[in-house]
Amino acid sequence: MNIVLSRDSQVRGMENTVSNAEKYFGQFCSLLAAYTRKTARLRDKADQLVRQLVDFANTETPELRAAVRSFAEDLAKVQDYRQAEVERLETKVVTPLKLYGAQIKQTRAEIKKFKRVRNNEIKQLEKLEKLRQKSPSDRQMISQAETRVQRASVDASRTTQQLEETIDTFQKQKLKDLQKIFSDFITIEMVFHAKAVEVYSSAFQALENYDLERDLEDFRAKMRGVYGLYDPRPLTDTAPSLASLGSLAGQSAESPIRNQRKEEEASEDDSTDEDPVEDLRGQRQGLHQ
């Protein structure tokens, strides 16, 4: 009976091993899947930012237009790397964790099989004990009961050994997989961030080299060209009235650029933050060219 109790304690330890793996690997899978989805959503938002930067650049002065378009191109490159990051996380991290569901199910089936064999051993031992107490002189019945106990014990020993090997293999594989999955996770993240830092450094340098003064000179020259259309001489009777100047200023305020910005703001108000984002992979390729 002591052997049976020892096996019972042993199988509880095995069950705890499987239960812990099921609990924590399930949590890892859920969290890392959410992490991957968040990364994909970040990629989509950055895609939106790239599109807006390009639209903005097309409305600006030459130097700023070139700087912003270069920045947008670098940001788009980072999103290409982030797309690769998402795909690798799904393949090398999330999917292997999902596979543990089947492994745990199979291991639990082995434990369940062992429990049936162990319960049969306990049942045969109880029958033998009752028979010895009820009919101690019936040697034939007692001998048959002892034979059944012996067979049940052999089955339990064999099943225990098989289960030990199964759990040992499960534990070894679990440790190896845990090491590989998180090593892959760290490698994927390091590769992405290394490439992103390289591109961001280039983008930062391009923004640093932006010639603000040259753009200001170009802007001022254009403004002088516009205002130079007016005669700077003192007003005479033939000059337009103050009322007509005010009317002209009002018309100037409603320039095409102002109207365009109003239309863009109205368009943004109609949209929501959670609208689906179109895939910009094709647009990125066009931007890189």
PDB file of C-alpha atoms in Angstrom:
ATOM      1  CA  MET A   1       0.000   0.000   0.000  1.00  0.00           C
ATOM      2  CA  ASN A   2       2.938   2.288   0.640  1.00  0.00           C
ATOM      3  CA  ILE A   3       3.962   1.848  -2.993  1.00  0.00           C
ATOM      4  CA  VAL A   4       0.493   2.944  -4.094  1.00  0.00           C
ATOM      5  CA  LEU A   5       0.657   6.061  -1.911  1.00  0.00           C
ATOM      6  CA  SER A   6       4.093   6.849  -3.319  1.00  0.00           C
ATOM      7  CA  ARG A   7       2.736   6.570  -6.856  1.00  0.00           C
ATOM      8  CA  ASP A   8      -0.193   8.807  -5.910  1.00  0.00           C
ATOM      9  CA  SER A   9       2.183  11.498  -4.653  1.00  0.00           C
ATOM     10  CA  GLN A  10       4.285  11.099  -7.773  1.00  0.00           C
ATOM     11  CA  VAL A  11       1.366  11.565 -10.140  1.00  0.00           C
ATOM     12  CA  ARG A  12       0.251  14.708  -8.262  1.00  0.00           C
ATOM     13  CA  GLY A  13       3.672  16.189  -8.928  1.00  0.00           C
ATOM     14  CA  MET A  14       3.341  15.300 -12.605  1.00  0.00           C
ATOM     15  CA  GLU A  15      -0.096  16.887 -12.783  1.00  0.00           C
ATOM     16  CA  ASN A  16       1.259  20.083 -11.214  1.00  0.00           C
ATOM     17  CA  THR A  17       3.993  20.220 -13.858  1.00  0.00           C
ATOM     18  CA  VAL A  18       1.453  19.959 -16.672  1.00  0.00           C
ATOM     19  CA  SER A  19      -0.993  22.365 -15.012  1.00  0.00           C
ATOM     20  CA  ASN A  20       1.680  25.027 -14.554  1.00  0.00           C
ATOM     21  CA  ALA A  21       2.732  24.693 -18.177  1.00  0.00           C
ATOM     22  CA  GLU A  22      -0.882  24.978 -19.302  1.00  0.00           C
ATOM     23  CA  LYS A  23      -1.488  28.066 -17.144  1.00  0.00           C
ATOM     24  CA  TYR A  24       1.642  30.063 -17.886  1.00  0.00           C
ATOM     25  CA  PHE A  25       2.166  29.089 -21.506  1.00  0.00           C
ATOM     26  CA  GLY A  26      -1.467  30.003 -22.127  1.00  0.00           C
ATOM     27  CA  GLN A  27      -0.885  33.416 -20.544  1.00  0.00           C
ATOM     28  CA  PHE A  28       2.331  33.908 -22.525  1.00  0.00           C
ATOM     29  CA  CYS A  29       0.492  33.044 -25.729  1.00  0.00           C
ATOM     30  CA  SER A  30      -2.357  35.450 -24.992  1.00  0.00           C
ATOM     31  CA  LEU A  31      -0.075  38.335 -24.020  1.00  0.00           C
ATOM     32  CA  LEU A  32       2.366  37.909 -26.896  1.00  0.00           C
ATOM     33  CA  ALA A  33      -0.488  37.619 -29.385  1.00  0.00           C
ATOM     34  CA  ALA A  34      -1.856  40.911 -28.019  1.00  0.00           C
ATOM     35  CA  TYR A  35       1.655  42.398 -28.209  1.00  0.00           C
ATOM     36  CA  THR A  36       1.865  41.400 -31.880  1.00  0.00           C
ATOM     37  CA  ARG A  37      -1.552  42.884 -32.644  1.00  0.00           C
ATOM     38  CA  LYS A  38      -0.589  46.153 -30.919  1.00  0.00           C
ATOM     39  CA  THR A  39       2.599  46.284 -32.974  1.00  0.00           C
ATOM     40  CA  ALA A  40       0.547  45.816 -36.155  1.00  0.00           C
ATOM     41  CA  ARG A  41      -1.782  48.645 -35.117  1.00  0.00           C
ATOM     42  CA  LEU A  42       1.214  50.882 -34.437  1.00  0.00           C
ATOM     43  CA  ARG A  43       2.443  50.090 -37.953  1.00  0.00           C
ATOM     44  CA  ASP A  44      -0.948  51.108 -39.356  1.00  0.00           C
ATOM     45  CA  LYS A  45      -0.956  54.419 -37.475  1.00  0.00           C
ATOM     46  CA  ALA A  46       2.557  55.163 -38.714  1.00  0.00           C
ATOM     47  CA  ASP A  47       1.332  54.419 -42.250  1.00  0.00           C
ATOM     48  CA  GLN A  48      -1.314  57.107 -41.754  1.00  0.00           C
ATOM     49  CA  LEU A  49       1.342  59.527 -40.535  1.00  0.00           C
ATOM     50  CA  VAL A  50       3.471  58.843 -43.638  1.00  0.00           C
ATOM     51  CA  ARG A  51       0.520  59.623 -45.887  1.00  0.00           C
ATOM     52  CA  GLN A  52      -0.224  62.862 -44.055  1.00  0.00           C
ATOM     53  CA  LEU A  53       3.423  63.933 -44.185  1.00  0.00           C
ATOM     54  CA  VAL A  54       3.524  63.449 -47.953  1.00  0.00           C
ATOM     55  CA  ASP A  55       0.296  65.418 -48.376  1.00  0.00           C
ATOM     56  CA  PHE A  56       1.681  68.210 -46.193  1.00  0.00           C
ATOM     57  CA  ALA A  57       5.022  68.290 -48.034  1.00  0.00           C
ATOM     58  CA  ASN A  58       3.241  68.889 -51.330  1.00  0.00           C
ATOM     59  CA  THR A  59       1.876  72.203 -49.974  1.00  0.00           C
ATOM     60  CA  GLU A  60       5.184  73.578 -48.688  1.00  0.00           C
ATOM     61  CA  THR A  61       8.284  75.417 -49.915  1.00  0.00           C
ATOM     62  CA  PRO A  62      10.971  73.464 -51.802  1.00  0.00           C
ATOM     63  CA  GLU A  63      13.464  72.947 -48.973  1.00  0.00           C
ATOM     64  CA  LEU A  64      10.818  71.890 -46.449  1.00  0.00           C
ATOM     65  CA  ARG A  65       9.074  69.757 -49.058  1.00  0.00           C
ATOM     66  CA  ALA A  66      12.290  67.826 -49.724  1.00  0.00           C
ATOM     67  CA  ALA A  67      13.059  67.437 -46.000  1.00  0.00           C
ATOM     68  CA  VAL A  68       9.567  66.235 -45.089  1.00  0.00           C
ATOM     69  CA  ARG A  69       9.372  63.827 -48.017  1.00  0.00           C
ATOM     70  CA  SER A  70      12.755  62.374 -47.006  1.00  0.00           C
ATOM     71  CA  PHE A  71      11.538  62.016 -43.427  1.00  0.00           C
ATOM     72  CA  ALA A  72       8.327  60.324 -44.622  1.00  0.00           C
ATOM     73  CA  GLU A  73      10.337  57.922 -46.752  1.00  0.00           C
ATOM     74  CA  ASP A  74      12.510  56.935 -43.768  1.00  0.00           C
ATOM     75  CA  LEU A  75       9.442  56.514 -41.580  1.00  0.00           C
ATOM     76  CA  ALA A  76       7.909  54.255 -44.247  1.00  0.00           C
ATOM     77  CA  LYS A  77      11.079  52.136 -44.236  1.00  0.00           C
ATOM     78  CA  VAL A  78      10.727  51.648 -40.495  1.00  0.00           C
ATOM     79  CA  GLN A  79       7.166  50.400 -41.044  1.00  0.00           C
ATOM     80  CA  ASP A  80       8.485  47.856 -43.553  1.00  0.00           C
ATOM     81  CA  TYR A  81      10.791  46.589 -40.798  1.00  0.00           C
ATOM     82  CA  ARG A  82       7.884  46.636 -38.352  1.00  0.00           C
ATOM     83  CA  GLN A  83       5.803  44.553 -40.777  1.00  0.00           C
ATOM     84  CA  ALA A  84       8.622  41.987 -40.851  1.00  0.00           C
ATOM     85  CA  GLU A  85       8.692  42.116 -37.056  1.00  0.00           C
ATOM     86  CA  VAL A  86       4.964  41.344 -36.858  1.00  0.00           C
ATOM     87  CA  GLU A  87       5.266  38.402 -39.257  1.00  0.00           C
ATOM     88  CA  ARG A  88       8.239  36.924 -37.389  1.00  0.00           C
ATOM     89  CA  LEU A  89       6.570  37.314 -34.004  1.00  0.00           C
ATOM     90  CA  GLU A  90       3.522  35.462 -35.295  1.00  0.00           C
ATOM     91  CA  THR A  91       5.605  32.653 -36.826  1.00  0.00           C
ATOM     92  CA  LYS A  92       8.364  32.166 -34.254  1.00  0.00           C
ATOM     93  CA  VAL A  93       6.717  33.208 -31.000  1.00  0.00           C
ATOM     94  CA  VAL A  94       2.915  33.056 -31.027  1.00  0.00           C
ATOM     95  CA  THR A  95       2.443  29.924 -33.159  1.00  0.00           C
ATOM     96  CA  PRO A  96       4.833  27.687 -31.121  1.00  0.00           C
ATOM     97  CA  LEU A  97       3.026  28.732 -27.935  1.00  0.00           C
ATOM     98  CA  LYS A  98      -0.317  27.821 -29.518  1.00  0.00           C
ATOM     99  CA  LEU A  99       0.980  24.315 -30.241  1.00  0.00           C
ATOM    100  CA  TYR A 100       1.355  23.636 -26.527  1.00  0.00           C
ATOM    101  CA  GLY A 101      -2.386  23.151 -26.252  1.00  0.00           C
ATOM    102  CA  ALA A 102      -2.127  19.843 -28.169  1.00  0.00           C
ATOM    103  CA  GLN A 103       0.948  18.711 -26.227  1.00  0.00           C
ATOM    104  CA  ILE A 104      -0.675  19.384 -22.880  1.00  0.00           C
ATOM    105  CA  LYS A 105      -3.829  17.558 -23.965  1.00  0.00           C
ATOM    106  CA  GLN A 106      -1.811  14.500 -24.949  1.00  0.00           C
ATOM    107  CA  THR A 107       0.157  14.512 -21.689  1.00  0.00           C
ATOM    108  CA  ARG A 108      -3.038  14.793 -19.647  1.00  0.00           C
ATOM    109  CA  ALA A 109      -4.393  11.756 -21.496  1.00  0.00           C
ATOM    110  CA  GLU A 110      -1.299   9.793 -20.376  1.00  0.00           C
ATOM    111  CA  ILE A 111      -1.874  10.852 -16.774  1.00  0.00           C
ATOM    112  CA  LYS A 112      -5.533   9.854 -17.014  1.00  0.00           C
ATOM    113  CA  LYS A 113      -4.505   6.432 -18.304  1.00  0.00           C
ATOM    114  CA  PHE A 114      -2.133   5.998 -15.372  1.00  0.00           C
ATOM    115  CA  LYS A 115      -4.889   6.933 -12.923  1.00  0.00           C
ATOM    116  CA  ARG A 116      -7.143   4.184 -14.289  1.00  0.00           C
ATOM    117  CA  VAL A 117      -4.378   1.611 -13.825  1.00  0.00           C
ATOM    118  CA  ARG A 118      -3.587   2.895 -10.335  1.00  0.00           C
ATOM    119  CA  ASN A 119      -7.255   2.842  -9.321  1.00  0.00           C
ATOM    120  CA  ASN A 120      -7.492  -0.766 -10.490  1.00  0.00           C
ATOM    121  CA  GLU A 121      -4.468  -1.647  -8.352  1.00  0.00           C
ATOM    122  CA  ILE A 122      -6.055   0.028  -5.311  1.00  0.00           C
ATOM    123  CA  LYS A 123      -9.341  -1.778  -5.985  1.00  0.00           C
ATOM    124  CA  GLN A 124      -7.630  -5.207  -6.142  1.00  0.00           C
ATOM    125  CA  LEU A 125      -5.725  -4.501  -2.933  1.00  0.00           C
ATOM    126  CA  GLU A 126      -8.950  -3.557  -1.129  1.00  0.00           C
ATOM    127  CA  LYS A 127     -10.652  -6.775  -2.331  1.00  0.00           C
ATOM    128  CA  LEU A 128      -7.736  -8.851  -1.104  1.00  0.00           C
ATOM    129  CA  GLU A 129      -7.799  -7.154   2.279  1.00  0.00           C
ATOM    130  CA  LYS A 130     -11.558  -7.726   2.683  1.00  0.00           C
ATOM    131  CA  LEU A 131     -11.207 -11.356   1.642  1.00  0.00           C
ATOM    132  CA  ARG A 132      -8.472 -11.956   4.218  1.00  0.00           C
ATOM    133  CA  GLN A 133     -10.640 -10.489   6.928  1.00  0.00           C
ATOM    134  CA  LYS A 134     -13.857 -12.219   5.860  1.00  0.00           C
ATOM    135  CA  SER A 135     -12.533 -15.642   4.804  1.00  0.00           C
ATOM    136  CA  PRO A 136      -8.977 -16.072   6.152  1.00  0.00           C
ATOM    137  CA  SER A 137      -9.176 -19.857   5.683  1.00  0.00           C
ATOM    138  CA  ASP A 138     -10.195 -19.753   2.001  1.00  0.00           C
ATOM    139  CA  ARG A 139      -6.720 -20.125   0.584  1.00  0.00           C
ATOM    140  CA  GLN A 140      -7.875 -20.585  -3.006  1.00  0.00           C
ATOM    141  CA  MET A 141      -9.850 -17.320  -3.125  1.00  0.00           C
ATOM    142  CA  ILE A 142      -7.058 -15.486  -1.363  1.00  0.00           C
ATOM    143  CA  SER A 143      -4.493 -16.873  -3.824  1.00  0.00           C
ATOM    144  CA  GLN A 144      -6.580 -15.743  -6.806  1.00  0.00           C
ATOM    145  CA  ALA A 145      -6.995 -12.303  -5.273  1.00  0.00           C
ATOM    146  CA  GLU A 146      -3.251 -12.076  -4.667  1.00  0.00           C
ATOM    147  CA  THR A 147      -2.643 -12.977  -8.341  1.00  0.00           C
ATOM    148  CA  ARG A 148      -4.966 -10.185  -9.463  1.00  0.00           C
ATOM    149  CA  VAL A 149      -3.191  -7.755  -7.149  1.00  0.00           C
ATOM    150  CA  GLN A 150       0.167  -8.800  -8.537  1.00  0.00           C
ATOM    151  CA  ARG A 151      -1.005  -8.256 -12.138  1.00  0.00           C
ATOM    152  CA  ALA A 152      -2.488  -4.894 -11.269  1.00  0.00           C
ATOM    153  CA  SER A 153       0.744  -3.915  -9.535  1.00  0.00           C
ATOM    154  CA  VAL A 154       2.829  -4.916 -12.562  1.00  0.00           C
ATOM    155  CA  ASP A 155       0.540  -2.892 -14.835  1.00  0.00           C
ATOM    156  CA  ALA A 156       0.806   0.092 -12.493  1.00  0.00           C
ATOM    157  CA  SER A 157       4.610  -0.176 -12.364  1.00  0.00           C
ATOM    158  CA  ARG A 158       4.860  -0.369 -16.139  1.00  0.00           C
ATOM    159  CA  THR A 159       2.438   2.534 -16.615  1.00  0.00           C
ATOM    160  CA  THR A 160       4.268   4.588 -13.988  1.00  0.00           C
ATOM    161  CA  GLN A 161       7.544   4.104 -15.809  1.00  0.00           C
ATOM    162  CA  GLN A 162       5.948   5.106 -19.106  1.00  0.00           C
ATOM    163  CA  LEU A 163       4.400   8.162 -17.494  1.00  0.00           C
ATOM    164  CA  GLU A 164       7.703   9.158 -15.929  1.00  0.00           C
ATOM    165  CA  GLU A 165       9.339   9.022 -19.350  1.00  0.00           C
ATOM    166  CA  THR A 166       6.470  11.019 -20.873  1.00  0.00           C
ATOM    167  CA  ILE A 167       6.654  13.737 -18.215  1.00  0.00           C
ATOM    168  CA  ASP A 168      10.439  13.856 -18.412  1.00  0.00           C
ATOM    169  CA  THR A 169      10.248  14.328 -22.195  1.00  0.00           C
ATOM    170  CA  PHE A 170       7.518  16.934 -21.751  1.00  0.00           C
ATOM    171  CA  GLN A 171       9.560  18.890 -19.195  1.00  0.00           C
ATOM    172  CA  LYS A 172      12.732  18.747 -21.274  1.00  0.00           C
ATOM    173  CA  GLN A 173      10.900  19.924 -24.388  1.00  0.00           C
ATOM    174  CA  LYS A 174       9.139  22.653 -22.423  1.00  0.00           C
ATOM    175  CA  LEU A 175      12.425  24.072 -21.143  1.00  0.00           C
ATOM    176  CA  LYS A 176      14.038  23.962 -24.600  1.00  0.00           C
ATOM    177  CA  ASP A 177      11.010  25.573 -26.224  1.00  0.00           C
ATOM    178  CA  LEU A 178      10.813  28.260 -23.559  1.00  0.00           C
ATOM    179  CA  GLN A 179      14.449  29.117 -24.160  1.00  0.00           C
ATOM    180  CA  LYS A 180      14.039  29.180 -27.951  1.00  0.00           C
ATOM    181  CA  ILE A 181      10.747  31.098 -28.017  1.00  0.00           C
ATOM    182  CA  PHE A 182      11.996  33.940 -25.845  1.00  0.00           C
ATOM    183  CA  SER A 183      15.419  33.951 -27.525  1.00  0.00           C
ATOM    184  CA  ASP A 184      13.606  34.358 -30.855  1.00  0.00           C
ATOM    185  CA  PHE A 185      11.444  37.091 -29.339  1.00  0.00           C
ATOM    186  CA  ILE A 186      14.488  39.048 -28.165  1.00  0.00           C
ATOM    187  CA  THR A 187      16.308  38.515 -31.486  1.00  0.00           C
ATOM    188  CA  ILE A 188      13.307  39.741 -33.488  1.00  0.00           C
ATOM    189  CA  GLU A 189      13.031  42.837 -31.315  1.00  0.00           C
ATOM    190  CA  MET A 190      16.773  43.563 -31.450  1.00  0.00           C
ATOM    191  CA  VAL A 191      16.862  43.249 -35.244  1.00  0.00           C
ATOM    192  CA  PHE A 192      13.882  45.574 -35.637  1.00  0.00           C
ATOM    193  CA  HIS A 193      15.208  48.201 -33.236  1.00  0.00           C
ATOM    194  CA  ALA A 194      18.727  48.071 -34.692  1.00  0.00           C
ATOM    195  CA  LYS A 195      17.377  48.704 -38.194  1.00  0.00           C
ATOM    196  CA  ALA A 196      14.935  51.328 -36.907  1.00  0.00           C
ATOM    197  CA  VAL A 197      17.688  53.225 -35.076  1.00  0.00           C
ATOM    198  CA  GLU A 198      19.762  53.229 -38.259  1.00  0.00           C
ATOM    199  CA  VAL A 199      16.912  54.673 -40.320  1.00  0.00           C
ATOM    200  CA  TYR A 200      15.823  57.103 -37.609  1.00  0.00           C
ATOM    201  CA  SER A 201      19.405  58.380 -37.376  1.00  0.00           C
ATOM    202  CA  SER A 202      19.334  59.099 -41.096  1.00  0.00           C
ATOM    203  CA  ALA A 203      15.961  60.831 -40.743  1.00  0.00           C
ATOM    204  CA  PHE A 204      17.216  62.920 -37.827  1.00  0.00           C
ATOM    205  CA  GLN A 205      20.285  64.000 -39.780  1.00  0.00           C
ATOM    206  CA  ALA A 206      18.147  64.980 -42.764  1.00  0.00           C
ATOM    207  CA  LEU A 207      15.952  67.154 -40.540  1.00  0.00           C
ATOM    208  CA  GLU A 208      19.035  68.666 -38.916  1.00  0.00           C
ATOM    209  CA  ASN A 209      20.394  69.602 -42.342  1.00  0.00           C
ATOM    210  CA  TYR A 210      17.158  71.304 -43.367  1.00  0.00           C
ATOM    211  CA  ASP A 211      17.934  74.889 -44.507  1.00  0.00           C
ATOM    212  CA  LEU A 212      15.277  76.894 -42.704  1.00  0.00           C
ATOM    213  CA  GLU A 213      16.736  80.278 -43.684  1.00  0.00           C
ATOM    214  CA  ARG A 214      16.650  79.426 -47.361  1.00  0.00           C
ATOM    215  CA  ASP A 215      12.968  78.540 -47.112  1.00  0.00           C
ATOM    216  CA  LEU A 216      12.290  81.772 -45.250  1.00  0.00           C
ATOM    217  CA  GLU A 217      14.043  83.758 -47.973  1.00  0.00           C
ATOM    218  CA  ASP A 218      11.958  82.004 -50.610  1.00  0.00           C
ATOM    219  CA  PHE A 219       8.771  82.645 -48.617  1.00  0.00           C
ATOM    220  CA  ARG A 220       9.607  86.332 -48.087  1.00  0.00           C
ATOM    221  CA  ALA A 221      10.469  86.765 -51.755  1.00  0.00           C
ATOM    222  CA  LYS A 222       7.081  85.384 -52.715  1.00  0.00           C
ATOM    223  CA  MET A 223       5.351  87.631 -50.201  1.00  0.00           C
ATOM    224  CA  ARG A 224       7.236  90.676 -51.518  1.00  0.00           C
ATOM    225  CA  GLY A 225       6.243  89.688 -55.030  1.00  0.00           C
ATOM    226  CA  VAL A 226       2.566  89.618 -54.026  1.00  0.00           C
ATOM    227  CA  TYR A 227       2.576  92.875 -52.109  1.00  0.00           C
ATOM    228  CA  GLY A 228       4.748  94.551 -54.775  1.00  0.00           C
ATOM    229  CA  LEU A 229       1.671  94.636 -56.996  1.00  0.00           C
ATOM    230  CA  TYR A 230       0.380  97.580 -54.940  1.00  0.00           C
ATOM    231  CA  ASP A 231       1.486 101.177 -55.647  1.00  0.00           C
ATOM    232  CA  PRO A 232       3.384 102.493 -52.598  1.00  0.00           C
ATOM    233  CA  ARG A 233       2.661 106.170 -53.494  1.00  0.00           C
ATOM    234  CA  PRO A 234       0.292 108.195 -51.240  1.00  0.00           C
ATOM    235  CA  LEU A 235      -3.399 107.746 -51.920  1.00  0.00           C
ATOM    236  CA  THR A 236      -5.005 110.277 -54.308  1.00  0.00           C
ATOM    237  CA  ASP A 237      -8.539 110.816 -55.425  1.00  0.00           C
ATOM    238  CA  THR A 238      -8.036 108.172 -58.113  1.00  0.00           C
ATOM    239  CA  ALA A 239      -6.774 105.580 -55.590  1.00  0.00           C
ATOM    240  CA  PRO A 240      -9.217 102.925 -54.411  1.00  0.00           C
ATOM    241  CA  SER A 241     -11.198 103.747 -51.289  1.00  0.00           C
ATOM    242  CA  LEU A 242     -10.416 102.217 -47.872  1.00  0.00           C
ATOM    243  CA  ALA A 243     -13.586 100.179 -48.159  1.00  0.00           C
ATOM    244  CA  SER A 244     -12.429  98.632 -51.418  1.00  0.00           C
ATOM    245  CA  LEU A 245      -9.003  97.792 -49.874  1.00  0.00           C
ATOM    246  CA  GLY A 246     -10.784  96.079 -47.038  1.00  0.00           C
ATOM    247  CA  SER A 247     -12.800  94.080 -49.555  1.00  0.00           C
ATOM    248  CA  LEU A 248      -9.595  93.055 -51.354  1.00  0.00           C
ATOM    249  CA  ALA A 249      -8.003  91.946 -48.072  1.00  0.00           C
ATOM    250  CA  GLY A 250     -11.055  89.836 -47.340  1.00  0.00           C
ATOM    251  CA  GLN A 251     -10.761  88.143 -50.703  1.00  0.00           C
ATOM    252  CA  SER A 252      -7.069  87.459 -50.108  1.00  0.00           C
ATOM    253  CA  ALA A 253      -7.867  85.754 -46.801  1.00  0.00           C
ATOM    254  CA  GLU A 254      -9.914  83.175 -48.674  1.00  0.00           C
ATOM    255  CA  SER A 255      -6.945  81.907 -50.699  1.00  0.00           C
ATOM    256  CA  PRO A 256      -6.943  78.456 -52.370  1.00  0.00           C
ATOM    257  CA  ILE A 257      -4.580  77.114 -49.684  1.00  0.00           C
ATOM    258  CA  ARG A 258      -6.928  78.267 -46.897  1.00  0.00           C
ATOM    259  CA  ASN A 259      -9.870  76.628 -48.674  1.00  0.00           C
ATOM    260  CA  GLN A 260      -7.866  73.434 -49.124  1.00  0.00           C
ATOM    261  CA  ARG A 261      -7.019  73.343 -45.403  1.00  0.00           C
ATOM    262  CA  LYS A 262     -10.667  73.897 -44.499  1.00  0.00           C
ATOM    263  CA  GLU A 263     -11.651  70.976 -46.711  1.00  0.00           C
ATOM    264  CA  GLU A 264      -8.942  68.774 -45.125  1.00  0.00           C
ATOM    265  CA  GLU A 265     -10.103  69.694 -41.596  1.00  0.00           C
ATOM    266  CA  ALA A 266     -13.696  68.891 -42.507  1.00  0.00           C
ATOM    267  CA  SER A 267     -12.562  65.562 -43.932  1.00  0.00           C
ATOM    268  CA  GLU A 268     -10.633  64.768 -40.733  1.00  0.00           C
ATOM    269  CA  ASP A 269     -13.678  65.619 -38.564  1.00  0.00           C
ATOM    270  CA  ASP A 270     -15.768  63.107 -40.516  1.00  0.00           C
ATOM    271  CA  SER A 271     -13.264  60.293 -39.964  1.00  0.00           C
ATOM    272  CA  THR A 272     -12.773  58.288 -36.763  1.00  0.00           C
ATOM    273  CA  ASP A 273      -9.577  57.080 -35.143  1.00  0.00           C
ATOM    274  CA  GLU A 274     -10.559  53.437 -35.387  1.00  0.00           C
ATOM    275  CA  ASP A 275     -11.287  53.291 -39.125  1.00  0.00           C
ATOM    276  CA  PRO A 276      -9.529  50.420 -40.903  1.00  0.00           C
ATOM    277  CA  VAL A 277      -6.178  51.430 -42.383  1.00  0.00           C
ATOM    278  CA  GLU A 278      -5.428  50.480 -45.950  1.00  0.00           C
ATOM    279  CA  ASP A 279      -2.219  48.554 -46.658  1.00  0.00           C
ATOM    280  CA  LEU A 280       0.485  51.025 -47.619  1.00  0.00           C
ATOM    281  CA  ARG A 281       3.072  48.498 -48.764  1.00  0.00           C
ATOM    282  CA  GLY A 282       2.495  49.465 -52.415  1.00  0.00           C
ATOM    283  CA  GLN A 283       2.551  53.166 -51.584  1.00  0.00           C
ATOM    284  CA  ARG A 284       5.828  52.708 -49.691  1.00  0.00           C
ATOM    285  CA  GLN A 285       7.423  51.047 -52.696  1.00  0.00           C
ATOM    286  CA  GLY A 286       6.378  54.005 -54.850  1.00  0.00           C
ATOM    287  CA  LEU A 287       7.759  56.408 -52.253  1.00  0.00           C
ATOM    288  CA  HIS A 288      11.119  54.619 -52.153  1.00  0.00           C
ATOM    289  CA  GLN A 289      11.546  54.831 -55.911  1.00  0.00           C
TER     290      GLN A 289
END
